[in-house]
PDB file of C-alpha atoms and ligand atoms in Angstrom:
ATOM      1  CA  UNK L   1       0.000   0.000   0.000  1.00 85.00           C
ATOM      2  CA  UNK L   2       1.012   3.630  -0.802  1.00 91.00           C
ATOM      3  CA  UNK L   3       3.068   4.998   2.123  1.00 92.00           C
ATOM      4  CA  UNK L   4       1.840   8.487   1.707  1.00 94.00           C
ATOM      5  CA  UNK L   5      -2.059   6.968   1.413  1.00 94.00           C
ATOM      6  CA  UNK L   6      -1.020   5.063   5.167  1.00 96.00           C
ATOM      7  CA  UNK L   7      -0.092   8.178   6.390  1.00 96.00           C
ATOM      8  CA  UNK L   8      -2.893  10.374   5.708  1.00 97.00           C
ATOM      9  CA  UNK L   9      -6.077   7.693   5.966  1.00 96.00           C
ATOM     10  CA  UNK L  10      -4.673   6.627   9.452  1.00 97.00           C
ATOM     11  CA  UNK L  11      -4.396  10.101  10.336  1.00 98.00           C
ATOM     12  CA  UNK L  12      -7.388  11.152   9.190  1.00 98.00           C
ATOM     13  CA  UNK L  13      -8.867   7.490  10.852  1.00 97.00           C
ATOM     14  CA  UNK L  14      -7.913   9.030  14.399  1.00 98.00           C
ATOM     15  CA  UNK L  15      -9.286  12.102  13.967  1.00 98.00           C
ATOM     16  CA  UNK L  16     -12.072  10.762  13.250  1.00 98.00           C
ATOM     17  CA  UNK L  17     -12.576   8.585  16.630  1.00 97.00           C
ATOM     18  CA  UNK L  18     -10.863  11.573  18.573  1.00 98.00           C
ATOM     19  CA  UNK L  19     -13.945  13.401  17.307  1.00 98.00           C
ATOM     20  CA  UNK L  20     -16.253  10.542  18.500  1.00 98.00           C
ATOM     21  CA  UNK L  21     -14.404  10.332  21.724  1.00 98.00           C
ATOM     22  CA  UNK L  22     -14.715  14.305  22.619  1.00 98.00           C
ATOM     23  CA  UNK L  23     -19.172  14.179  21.205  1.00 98.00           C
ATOM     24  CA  UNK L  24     -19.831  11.385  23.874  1.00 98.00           C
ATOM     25  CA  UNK L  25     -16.943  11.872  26.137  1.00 98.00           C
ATOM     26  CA  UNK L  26     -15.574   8.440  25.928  1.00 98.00           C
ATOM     27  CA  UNK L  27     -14.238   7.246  28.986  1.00 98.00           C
ATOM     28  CA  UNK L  28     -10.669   5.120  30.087  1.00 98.00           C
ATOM     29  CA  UNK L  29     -12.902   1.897  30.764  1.00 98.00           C
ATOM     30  CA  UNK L  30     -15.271   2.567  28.158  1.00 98.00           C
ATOM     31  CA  UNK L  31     -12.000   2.336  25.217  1.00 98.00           C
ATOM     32  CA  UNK L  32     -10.478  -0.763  27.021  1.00 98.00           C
ATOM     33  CA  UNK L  33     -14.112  -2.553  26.410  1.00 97.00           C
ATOM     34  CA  UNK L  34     -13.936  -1.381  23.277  1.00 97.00           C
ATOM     35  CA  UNK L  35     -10.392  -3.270  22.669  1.00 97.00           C
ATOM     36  CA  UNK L  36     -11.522  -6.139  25.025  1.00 98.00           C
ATOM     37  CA  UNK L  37     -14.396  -6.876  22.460  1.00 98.00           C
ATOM     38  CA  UNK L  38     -12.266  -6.810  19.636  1.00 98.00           C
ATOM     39  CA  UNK L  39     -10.068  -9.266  20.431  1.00 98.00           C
ATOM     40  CA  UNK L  40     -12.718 -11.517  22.195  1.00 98.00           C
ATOM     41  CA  UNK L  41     -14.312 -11.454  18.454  1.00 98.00           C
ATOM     42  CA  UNK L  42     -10.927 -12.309  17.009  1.00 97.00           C
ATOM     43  CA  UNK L  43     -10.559 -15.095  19.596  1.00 98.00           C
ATOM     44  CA  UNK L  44     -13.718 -16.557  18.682  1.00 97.00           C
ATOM     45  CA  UNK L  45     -12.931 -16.553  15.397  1.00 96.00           C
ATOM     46  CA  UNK L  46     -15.138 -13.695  14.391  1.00 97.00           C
ATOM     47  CA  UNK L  47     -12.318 -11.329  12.663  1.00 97.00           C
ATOM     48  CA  UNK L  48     -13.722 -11.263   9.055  1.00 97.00           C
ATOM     49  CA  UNK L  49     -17.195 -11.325  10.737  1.00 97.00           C
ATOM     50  CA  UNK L  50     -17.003  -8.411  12.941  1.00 98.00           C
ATOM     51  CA  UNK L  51     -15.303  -6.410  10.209  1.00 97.00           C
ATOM     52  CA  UNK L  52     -17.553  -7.731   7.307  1.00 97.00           C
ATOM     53  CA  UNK L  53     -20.626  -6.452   9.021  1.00 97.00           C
ATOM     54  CA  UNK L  54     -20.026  -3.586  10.160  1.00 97.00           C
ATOM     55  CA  UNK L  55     -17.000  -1.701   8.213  1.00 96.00           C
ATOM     56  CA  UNK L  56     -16.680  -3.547   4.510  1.00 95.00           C
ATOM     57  CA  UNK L  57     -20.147  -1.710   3.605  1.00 94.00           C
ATOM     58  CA  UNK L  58     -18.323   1.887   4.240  1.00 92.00           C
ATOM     59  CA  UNK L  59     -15.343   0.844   1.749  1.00 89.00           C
ATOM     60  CA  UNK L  60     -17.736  -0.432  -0.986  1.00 87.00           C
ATOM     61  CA  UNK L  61     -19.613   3.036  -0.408  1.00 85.00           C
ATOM     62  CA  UNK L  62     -15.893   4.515  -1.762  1.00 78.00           C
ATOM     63  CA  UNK L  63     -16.045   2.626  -4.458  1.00 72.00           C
ATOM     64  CA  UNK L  64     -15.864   4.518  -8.176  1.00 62.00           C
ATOM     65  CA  UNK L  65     -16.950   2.176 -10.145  1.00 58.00           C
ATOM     66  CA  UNK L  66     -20.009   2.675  -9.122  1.00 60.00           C
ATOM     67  CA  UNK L  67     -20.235   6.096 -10.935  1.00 68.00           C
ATOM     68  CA  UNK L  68     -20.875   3.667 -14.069  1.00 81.00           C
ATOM     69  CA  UNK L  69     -20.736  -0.044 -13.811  1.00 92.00           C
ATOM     70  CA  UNK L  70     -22.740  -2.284 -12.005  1.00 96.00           C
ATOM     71  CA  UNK L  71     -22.837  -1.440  -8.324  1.00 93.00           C
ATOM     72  CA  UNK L  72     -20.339  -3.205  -5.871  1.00 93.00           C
ATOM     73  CA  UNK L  73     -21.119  -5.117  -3.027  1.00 95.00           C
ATOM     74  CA  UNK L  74     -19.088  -6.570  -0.057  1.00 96.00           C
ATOM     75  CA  UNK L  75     -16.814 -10.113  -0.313  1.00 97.00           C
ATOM     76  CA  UNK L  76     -18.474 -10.857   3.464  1.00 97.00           C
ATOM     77  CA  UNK L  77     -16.428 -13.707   5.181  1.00 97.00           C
ATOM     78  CA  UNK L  78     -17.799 -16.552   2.714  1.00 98.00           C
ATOM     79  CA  UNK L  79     -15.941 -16.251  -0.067  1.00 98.00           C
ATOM     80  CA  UNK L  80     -13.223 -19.769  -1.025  1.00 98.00           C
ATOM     81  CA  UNK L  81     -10.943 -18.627  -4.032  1.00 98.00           C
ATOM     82  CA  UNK L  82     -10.157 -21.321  -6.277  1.00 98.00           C
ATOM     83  CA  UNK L  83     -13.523 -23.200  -6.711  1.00 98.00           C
ATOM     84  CA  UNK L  84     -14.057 -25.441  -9.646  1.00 97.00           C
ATOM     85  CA  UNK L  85     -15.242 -24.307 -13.511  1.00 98.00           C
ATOM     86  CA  UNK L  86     -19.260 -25.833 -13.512  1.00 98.00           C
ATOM     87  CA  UNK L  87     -20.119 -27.658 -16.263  1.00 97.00           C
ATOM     88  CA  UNK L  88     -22.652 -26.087 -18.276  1.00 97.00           C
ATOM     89  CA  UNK L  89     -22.846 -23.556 -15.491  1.00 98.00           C
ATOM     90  CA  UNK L  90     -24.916 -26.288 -13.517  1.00 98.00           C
ATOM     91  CA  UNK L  91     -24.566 -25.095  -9.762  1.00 98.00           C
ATOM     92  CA  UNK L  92     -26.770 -26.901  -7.654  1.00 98.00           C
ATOM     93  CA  UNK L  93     -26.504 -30.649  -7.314  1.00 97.00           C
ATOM     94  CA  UNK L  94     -29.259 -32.606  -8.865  1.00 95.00           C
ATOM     95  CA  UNK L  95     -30.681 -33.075  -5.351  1.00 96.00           C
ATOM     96  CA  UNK L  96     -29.679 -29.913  -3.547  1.00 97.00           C
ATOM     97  CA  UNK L  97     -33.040 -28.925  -1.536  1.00 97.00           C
ATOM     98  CA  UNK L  98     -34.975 -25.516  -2.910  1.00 96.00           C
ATOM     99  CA  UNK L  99     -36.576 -23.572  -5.341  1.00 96.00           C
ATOM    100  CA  UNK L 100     -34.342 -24.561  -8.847  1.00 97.00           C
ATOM    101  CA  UNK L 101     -32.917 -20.969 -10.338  1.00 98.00           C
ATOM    102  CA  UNK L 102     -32.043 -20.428 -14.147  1.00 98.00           C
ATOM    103  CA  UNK L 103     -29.871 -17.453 -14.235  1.00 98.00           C
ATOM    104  CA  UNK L 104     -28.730 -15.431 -16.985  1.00 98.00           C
ATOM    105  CA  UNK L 105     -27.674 -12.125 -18.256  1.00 98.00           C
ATOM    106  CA  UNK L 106     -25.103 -10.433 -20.216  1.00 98.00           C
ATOM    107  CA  UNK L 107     -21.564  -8.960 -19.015  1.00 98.00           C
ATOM    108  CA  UNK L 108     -21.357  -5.114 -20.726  1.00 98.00           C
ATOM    109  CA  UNK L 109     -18.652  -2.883 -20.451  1.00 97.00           C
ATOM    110  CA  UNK L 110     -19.409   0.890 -19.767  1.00 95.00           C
ATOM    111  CA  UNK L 111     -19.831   1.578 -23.518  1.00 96.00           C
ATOM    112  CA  UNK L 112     -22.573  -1.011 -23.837  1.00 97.00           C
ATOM    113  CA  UNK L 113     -20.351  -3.415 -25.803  1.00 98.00           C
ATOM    114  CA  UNK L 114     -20.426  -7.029 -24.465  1.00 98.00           C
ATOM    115  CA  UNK L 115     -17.697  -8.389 -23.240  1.00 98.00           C
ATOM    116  CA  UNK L 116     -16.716 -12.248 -23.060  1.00 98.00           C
ATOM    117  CA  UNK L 117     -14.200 -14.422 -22.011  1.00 98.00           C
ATOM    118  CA  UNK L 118     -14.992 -13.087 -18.459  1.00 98.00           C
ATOM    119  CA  UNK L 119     -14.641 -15.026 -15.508  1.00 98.00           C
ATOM    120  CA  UNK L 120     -17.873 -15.090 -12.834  1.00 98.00           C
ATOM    121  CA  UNK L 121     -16.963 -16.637  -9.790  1.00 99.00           C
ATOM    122  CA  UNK L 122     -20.249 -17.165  -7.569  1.00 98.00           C
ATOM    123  CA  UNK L 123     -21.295 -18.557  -4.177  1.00 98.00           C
ATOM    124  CA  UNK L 124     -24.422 -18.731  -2.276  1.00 98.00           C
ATOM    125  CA  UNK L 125     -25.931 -19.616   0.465  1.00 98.00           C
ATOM    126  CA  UNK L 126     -28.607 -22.807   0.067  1.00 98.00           C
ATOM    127  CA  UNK L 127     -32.661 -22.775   0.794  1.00 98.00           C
ATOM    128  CA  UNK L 128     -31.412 -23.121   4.476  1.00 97.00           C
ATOM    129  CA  UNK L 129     -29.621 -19.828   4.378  1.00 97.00           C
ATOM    130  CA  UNK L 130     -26.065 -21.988   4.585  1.00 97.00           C
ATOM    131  CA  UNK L 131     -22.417 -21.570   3.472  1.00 98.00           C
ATOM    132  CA  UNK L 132     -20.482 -24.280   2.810  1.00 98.00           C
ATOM    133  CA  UNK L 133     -17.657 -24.731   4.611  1.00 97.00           C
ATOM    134  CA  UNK L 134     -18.698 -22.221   7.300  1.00 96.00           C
ATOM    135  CA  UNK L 135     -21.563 -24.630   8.182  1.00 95.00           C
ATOM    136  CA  UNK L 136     -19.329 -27.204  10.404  1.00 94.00           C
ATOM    137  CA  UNK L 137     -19.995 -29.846   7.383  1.00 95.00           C
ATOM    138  CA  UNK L 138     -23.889 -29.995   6.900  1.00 95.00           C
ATOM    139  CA  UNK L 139     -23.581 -29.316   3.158  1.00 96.00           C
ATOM    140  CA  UNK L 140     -21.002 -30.999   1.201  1.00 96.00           C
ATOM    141  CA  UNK L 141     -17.530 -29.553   0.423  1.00 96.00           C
ATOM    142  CA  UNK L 142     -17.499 -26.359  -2.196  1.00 98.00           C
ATOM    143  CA  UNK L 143     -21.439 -26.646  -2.367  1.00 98.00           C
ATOM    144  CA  UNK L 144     -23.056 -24.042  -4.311  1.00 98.00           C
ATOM    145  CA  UNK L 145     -19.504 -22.484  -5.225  1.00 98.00           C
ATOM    146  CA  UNK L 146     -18.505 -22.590  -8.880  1.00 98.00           C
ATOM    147  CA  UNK L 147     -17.013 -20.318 -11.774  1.00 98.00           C
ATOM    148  CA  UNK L 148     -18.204 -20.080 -15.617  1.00 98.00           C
ATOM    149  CA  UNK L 149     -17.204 -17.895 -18.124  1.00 98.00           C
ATOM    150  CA  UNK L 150     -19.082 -15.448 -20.374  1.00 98.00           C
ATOM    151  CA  UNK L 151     -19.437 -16.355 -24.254  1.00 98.00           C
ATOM    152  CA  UNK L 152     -18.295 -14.086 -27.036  1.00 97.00           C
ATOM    153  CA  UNK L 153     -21.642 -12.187 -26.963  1.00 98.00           C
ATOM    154  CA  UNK L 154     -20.997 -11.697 -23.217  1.00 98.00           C
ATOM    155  CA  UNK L 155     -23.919 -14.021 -22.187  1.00 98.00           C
ATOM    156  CA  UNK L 156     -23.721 -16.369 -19.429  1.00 98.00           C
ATOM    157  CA  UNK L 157     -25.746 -18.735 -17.568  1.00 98.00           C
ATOM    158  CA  UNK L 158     -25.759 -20.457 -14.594  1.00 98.00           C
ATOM    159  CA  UNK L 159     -28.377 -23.197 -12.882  1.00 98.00           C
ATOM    160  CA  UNK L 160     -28.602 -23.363  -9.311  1.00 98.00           C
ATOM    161  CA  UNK L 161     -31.164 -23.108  -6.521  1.00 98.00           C
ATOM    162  CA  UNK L 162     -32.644 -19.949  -4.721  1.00 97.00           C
ATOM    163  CA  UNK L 163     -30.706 -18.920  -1.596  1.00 98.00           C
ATOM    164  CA  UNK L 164     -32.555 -18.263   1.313  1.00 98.00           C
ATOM    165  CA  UNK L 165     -32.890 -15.314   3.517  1.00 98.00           C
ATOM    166  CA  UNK L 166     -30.041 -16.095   6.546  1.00 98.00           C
ATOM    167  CA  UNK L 167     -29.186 -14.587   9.624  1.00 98.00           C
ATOM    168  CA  UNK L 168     -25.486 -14.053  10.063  1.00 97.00           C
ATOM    169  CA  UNK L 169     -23.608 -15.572  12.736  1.00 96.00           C
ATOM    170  CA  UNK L 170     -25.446 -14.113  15.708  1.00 97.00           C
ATOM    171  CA  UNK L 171     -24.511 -15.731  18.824  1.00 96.00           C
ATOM    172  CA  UNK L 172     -21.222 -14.134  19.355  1.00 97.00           C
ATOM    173  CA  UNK L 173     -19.525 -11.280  20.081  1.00 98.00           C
ATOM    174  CA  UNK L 174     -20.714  -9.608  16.202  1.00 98.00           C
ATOM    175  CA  UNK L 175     -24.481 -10.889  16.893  1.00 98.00           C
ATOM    176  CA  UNK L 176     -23.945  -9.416  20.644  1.00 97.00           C
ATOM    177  CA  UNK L 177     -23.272  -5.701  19.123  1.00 97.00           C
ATOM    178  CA  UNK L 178     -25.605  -5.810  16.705  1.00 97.00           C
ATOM    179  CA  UNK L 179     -28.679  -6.780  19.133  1.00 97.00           C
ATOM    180  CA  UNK L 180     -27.082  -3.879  21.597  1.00 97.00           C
ATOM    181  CA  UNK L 181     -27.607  -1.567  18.481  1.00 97.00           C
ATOM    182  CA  UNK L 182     -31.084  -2.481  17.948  1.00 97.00           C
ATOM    183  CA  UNK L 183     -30.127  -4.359  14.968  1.00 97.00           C
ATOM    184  CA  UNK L 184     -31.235  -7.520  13.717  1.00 97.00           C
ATOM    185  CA  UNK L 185     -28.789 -10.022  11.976  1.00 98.00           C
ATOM    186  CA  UNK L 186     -30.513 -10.936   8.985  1.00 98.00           C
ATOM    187  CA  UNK L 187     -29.543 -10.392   5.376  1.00 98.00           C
ATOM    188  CA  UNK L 188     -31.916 -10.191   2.224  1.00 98.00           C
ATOM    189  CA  UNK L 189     -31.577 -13.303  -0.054  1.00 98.00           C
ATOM    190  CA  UNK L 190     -28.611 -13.159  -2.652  1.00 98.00           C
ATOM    191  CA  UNK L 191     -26.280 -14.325  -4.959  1.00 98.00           C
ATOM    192  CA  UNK L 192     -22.588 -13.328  -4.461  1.00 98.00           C
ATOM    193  CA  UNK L 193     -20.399 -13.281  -8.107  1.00 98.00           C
ATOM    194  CA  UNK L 194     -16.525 -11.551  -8.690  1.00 98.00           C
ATOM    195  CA  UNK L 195     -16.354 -11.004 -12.276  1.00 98.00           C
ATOM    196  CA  UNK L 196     -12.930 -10.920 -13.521  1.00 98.00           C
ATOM    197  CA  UNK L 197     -11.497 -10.131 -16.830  1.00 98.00           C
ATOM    198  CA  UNK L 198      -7.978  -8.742 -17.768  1.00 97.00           C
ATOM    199  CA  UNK L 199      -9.013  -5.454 -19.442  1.00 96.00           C
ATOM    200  CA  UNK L 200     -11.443  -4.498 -16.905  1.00 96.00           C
ATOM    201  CA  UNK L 201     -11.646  -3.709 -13.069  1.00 94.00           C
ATOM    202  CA  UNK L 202     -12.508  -6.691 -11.281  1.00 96.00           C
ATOM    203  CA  UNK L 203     -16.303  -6.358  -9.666  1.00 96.00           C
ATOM    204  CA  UNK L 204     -17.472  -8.029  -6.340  1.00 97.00           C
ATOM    205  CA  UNK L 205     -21.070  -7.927  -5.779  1.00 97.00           C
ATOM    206  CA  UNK L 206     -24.173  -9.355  -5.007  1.00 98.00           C
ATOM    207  CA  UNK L 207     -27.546  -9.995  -6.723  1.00 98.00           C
ATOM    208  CA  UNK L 208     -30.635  -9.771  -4.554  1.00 98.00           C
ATOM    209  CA  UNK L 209     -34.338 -10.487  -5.738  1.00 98.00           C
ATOM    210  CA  UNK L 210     -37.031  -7.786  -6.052  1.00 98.00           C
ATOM    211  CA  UNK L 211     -39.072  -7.343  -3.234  1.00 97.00           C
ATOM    212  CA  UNK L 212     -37.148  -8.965  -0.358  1.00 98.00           C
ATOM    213  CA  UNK L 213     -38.349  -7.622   2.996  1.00 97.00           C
ATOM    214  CA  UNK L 214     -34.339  -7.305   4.517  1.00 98.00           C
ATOM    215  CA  UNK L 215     -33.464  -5.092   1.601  1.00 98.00           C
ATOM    216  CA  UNK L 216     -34.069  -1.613   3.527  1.00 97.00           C
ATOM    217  CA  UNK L 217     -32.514  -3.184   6.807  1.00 97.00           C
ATOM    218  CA  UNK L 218     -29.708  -5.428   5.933  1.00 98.00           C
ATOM    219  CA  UNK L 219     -27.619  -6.772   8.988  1.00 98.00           C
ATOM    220  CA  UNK L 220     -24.310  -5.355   6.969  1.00 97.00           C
ATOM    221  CA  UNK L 221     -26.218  -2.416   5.498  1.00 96.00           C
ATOM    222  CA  UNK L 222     -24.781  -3.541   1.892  1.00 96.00           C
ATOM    223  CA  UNK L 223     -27.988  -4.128   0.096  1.00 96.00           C
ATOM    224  CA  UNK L 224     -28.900  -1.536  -2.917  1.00 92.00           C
ATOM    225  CA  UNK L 225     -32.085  -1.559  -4.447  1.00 94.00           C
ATOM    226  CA  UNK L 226     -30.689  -1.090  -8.262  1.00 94.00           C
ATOM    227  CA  UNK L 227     -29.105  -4.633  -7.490  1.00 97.00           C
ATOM    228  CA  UNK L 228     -32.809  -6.307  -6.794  1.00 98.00           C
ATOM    229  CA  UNK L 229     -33.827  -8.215  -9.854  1.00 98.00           C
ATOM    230  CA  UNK L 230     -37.475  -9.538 -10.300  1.00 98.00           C
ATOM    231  CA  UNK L 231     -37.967 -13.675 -10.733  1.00 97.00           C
ATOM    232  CA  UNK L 232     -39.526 -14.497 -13.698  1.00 97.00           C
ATOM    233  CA  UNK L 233     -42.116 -17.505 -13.403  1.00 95.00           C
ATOM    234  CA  UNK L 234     -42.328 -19.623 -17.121  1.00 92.00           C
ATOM    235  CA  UNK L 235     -44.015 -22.560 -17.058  1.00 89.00           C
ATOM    236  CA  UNK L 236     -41.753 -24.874 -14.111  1.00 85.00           C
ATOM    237  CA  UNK L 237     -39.038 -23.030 -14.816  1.00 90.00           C
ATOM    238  CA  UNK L 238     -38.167 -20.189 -12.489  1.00 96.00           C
ATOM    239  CA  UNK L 239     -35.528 -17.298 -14.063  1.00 98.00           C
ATOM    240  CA  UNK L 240     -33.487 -14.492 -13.123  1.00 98.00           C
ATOM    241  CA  UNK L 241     -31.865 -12.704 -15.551  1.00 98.00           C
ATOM    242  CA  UNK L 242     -29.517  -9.602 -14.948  1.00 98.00           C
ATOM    243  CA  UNK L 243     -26.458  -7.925 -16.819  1.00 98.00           C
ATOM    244  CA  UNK L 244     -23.309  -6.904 -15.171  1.00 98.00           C
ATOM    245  CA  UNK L 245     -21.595  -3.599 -16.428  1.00 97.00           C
ATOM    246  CA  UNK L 246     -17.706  -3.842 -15.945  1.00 97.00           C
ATOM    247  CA  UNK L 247     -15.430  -0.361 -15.776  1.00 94.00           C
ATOM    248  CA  UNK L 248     -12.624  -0.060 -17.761  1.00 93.00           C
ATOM    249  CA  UNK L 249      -9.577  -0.323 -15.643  1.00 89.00           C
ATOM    250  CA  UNK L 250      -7.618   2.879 -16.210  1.00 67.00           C
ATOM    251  CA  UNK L 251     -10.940   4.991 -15.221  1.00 56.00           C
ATOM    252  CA  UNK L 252     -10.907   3.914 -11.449  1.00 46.00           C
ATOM    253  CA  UNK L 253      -7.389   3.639 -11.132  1.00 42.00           C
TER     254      UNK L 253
HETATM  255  C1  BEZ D 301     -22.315 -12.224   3.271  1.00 88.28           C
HETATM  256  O1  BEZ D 301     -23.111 -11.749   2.509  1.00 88.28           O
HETATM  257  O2  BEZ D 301     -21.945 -13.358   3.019  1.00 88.28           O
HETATM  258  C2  BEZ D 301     -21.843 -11.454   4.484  1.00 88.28           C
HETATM  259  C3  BEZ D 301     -21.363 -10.174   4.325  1.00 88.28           C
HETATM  260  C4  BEZ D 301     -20.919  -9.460   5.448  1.00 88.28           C
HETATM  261  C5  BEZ D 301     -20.977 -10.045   6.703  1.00 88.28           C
HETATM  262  C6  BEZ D 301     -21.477 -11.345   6.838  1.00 88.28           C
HETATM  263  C7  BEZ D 301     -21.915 -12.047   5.722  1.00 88.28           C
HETATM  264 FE1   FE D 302     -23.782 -13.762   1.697  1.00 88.28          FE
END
């Protein structure tokens, strides 16, 4: 990282909480809670968590490539790199539990050209509002994690199963602070992807679907409206279609 950008966020970082310290007169006892709680989250292995839900929304909020693309979203502490390419962007196991999902769209670039060759990377929770991996085993290894790649007209498509509504972990220190803010932990249905292409700024974000009750009052205040699609209801089949806008790299950096 830049040295001069270390310098001047971190300064302007404590001025910031000196600010907050001097409007409610923090006190000596009150700060070592504050560090106390930190590193009991940390300890209970809630580091990603604690940070996730209450900071990661603030740096997304930074973001520029919002100004044109599609909207970015936080990574959240879910996220395994490295998970395998899906063949014919089938998802879901034949017998994974849920609502099936067909899901397709186009990947654009800001000039409305498609773009292909680009890699989507996605994970979701399942109909129970689980992670693999982070679910002590219940679902099998690298469930409902996969990657496909866009076609030469930018379209891609990918089969899986509607993610529930889920509560993040709530029964530690995060889900503690949260219910002390008059919070609740829950997080609107969704659909994670990173879209990644060589010529273009890599995008993390998140789908949601039209309509879901947690969108105004997301646990991690992430959720954005503009990213809520409607599901389409053909026949058996149910559909959500959506495009994704990249940003030219040397426009946001
Ligand atoms: C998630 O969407 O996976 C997530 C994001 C931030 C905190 C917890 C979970
Ligand atoms: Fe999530």
């Amino acid at each position: 990282m830049d040295k001069n950008r270390v310098a001047s966020i971190t300064s302007d970082l404590i001025d910031a909480v000196r600010d907050v310290c001097i409007k409610h007169a923090v006190t000596h006892t009150e700060y070592r809670a504050a560090i106390d709680f930190v590193s009991r989250a940390i300890d209970a292995g809630e580091r990603s968590l604690l940070f996730d839900a209450f900071l990661e929304a603030n740096v997304v909020a930074s973001d520029p490539t919002k100004i044109t693309g599609t909207t970015s979203q936080v990574l959240g502490p879910f996220y395994l790199p490295d998970m395998p390419f899906l063949k014919d962007g089938v998802m879901a196991r034949e017998n994974e539990l849920g609502e099936r999902l067909r899901v397709s769209g186009k990947v654009l670039n800001c000039r409305s050209e498609p773009v292909g060759g680009v890699e989507l990377d996605f994970w979701q929770a399942d109909a129970s509002g689980r992670y693999s991996h982070f679910d002590g085993g219940a679902t099998p290894d690298k469930n409902l994690r996969g990657r496909i790649a866009s076609d030469e007209t930018g379209d891609f498509f990918l089969e899986t199963v509607k993610p529930a509504q889920y509560t993040i972990p709530d029964q530690g220190p995060t889900g503690l602070l949260l219910r002390e803010m008059g919070r609740h932990s829950w997080r609107p249905a969704h659909l994670h992807v990173i879209a990644r292409h060589s010529d273009y700024s890599t995008l993390t974000t998140q789908i949601y679907f039209e309509g879901d009750e947690y969108l105004e009052s997301d646990a991690v205040r992430a959720a954005s409206t503009d990213l809520a699609f409607p599901l389409i209801y053909d026949g058996d089949q149910t559909i959500l279609s959506f495009n994704l806008v990249l940003q030219d790299i040397d426009s946001t950096n």
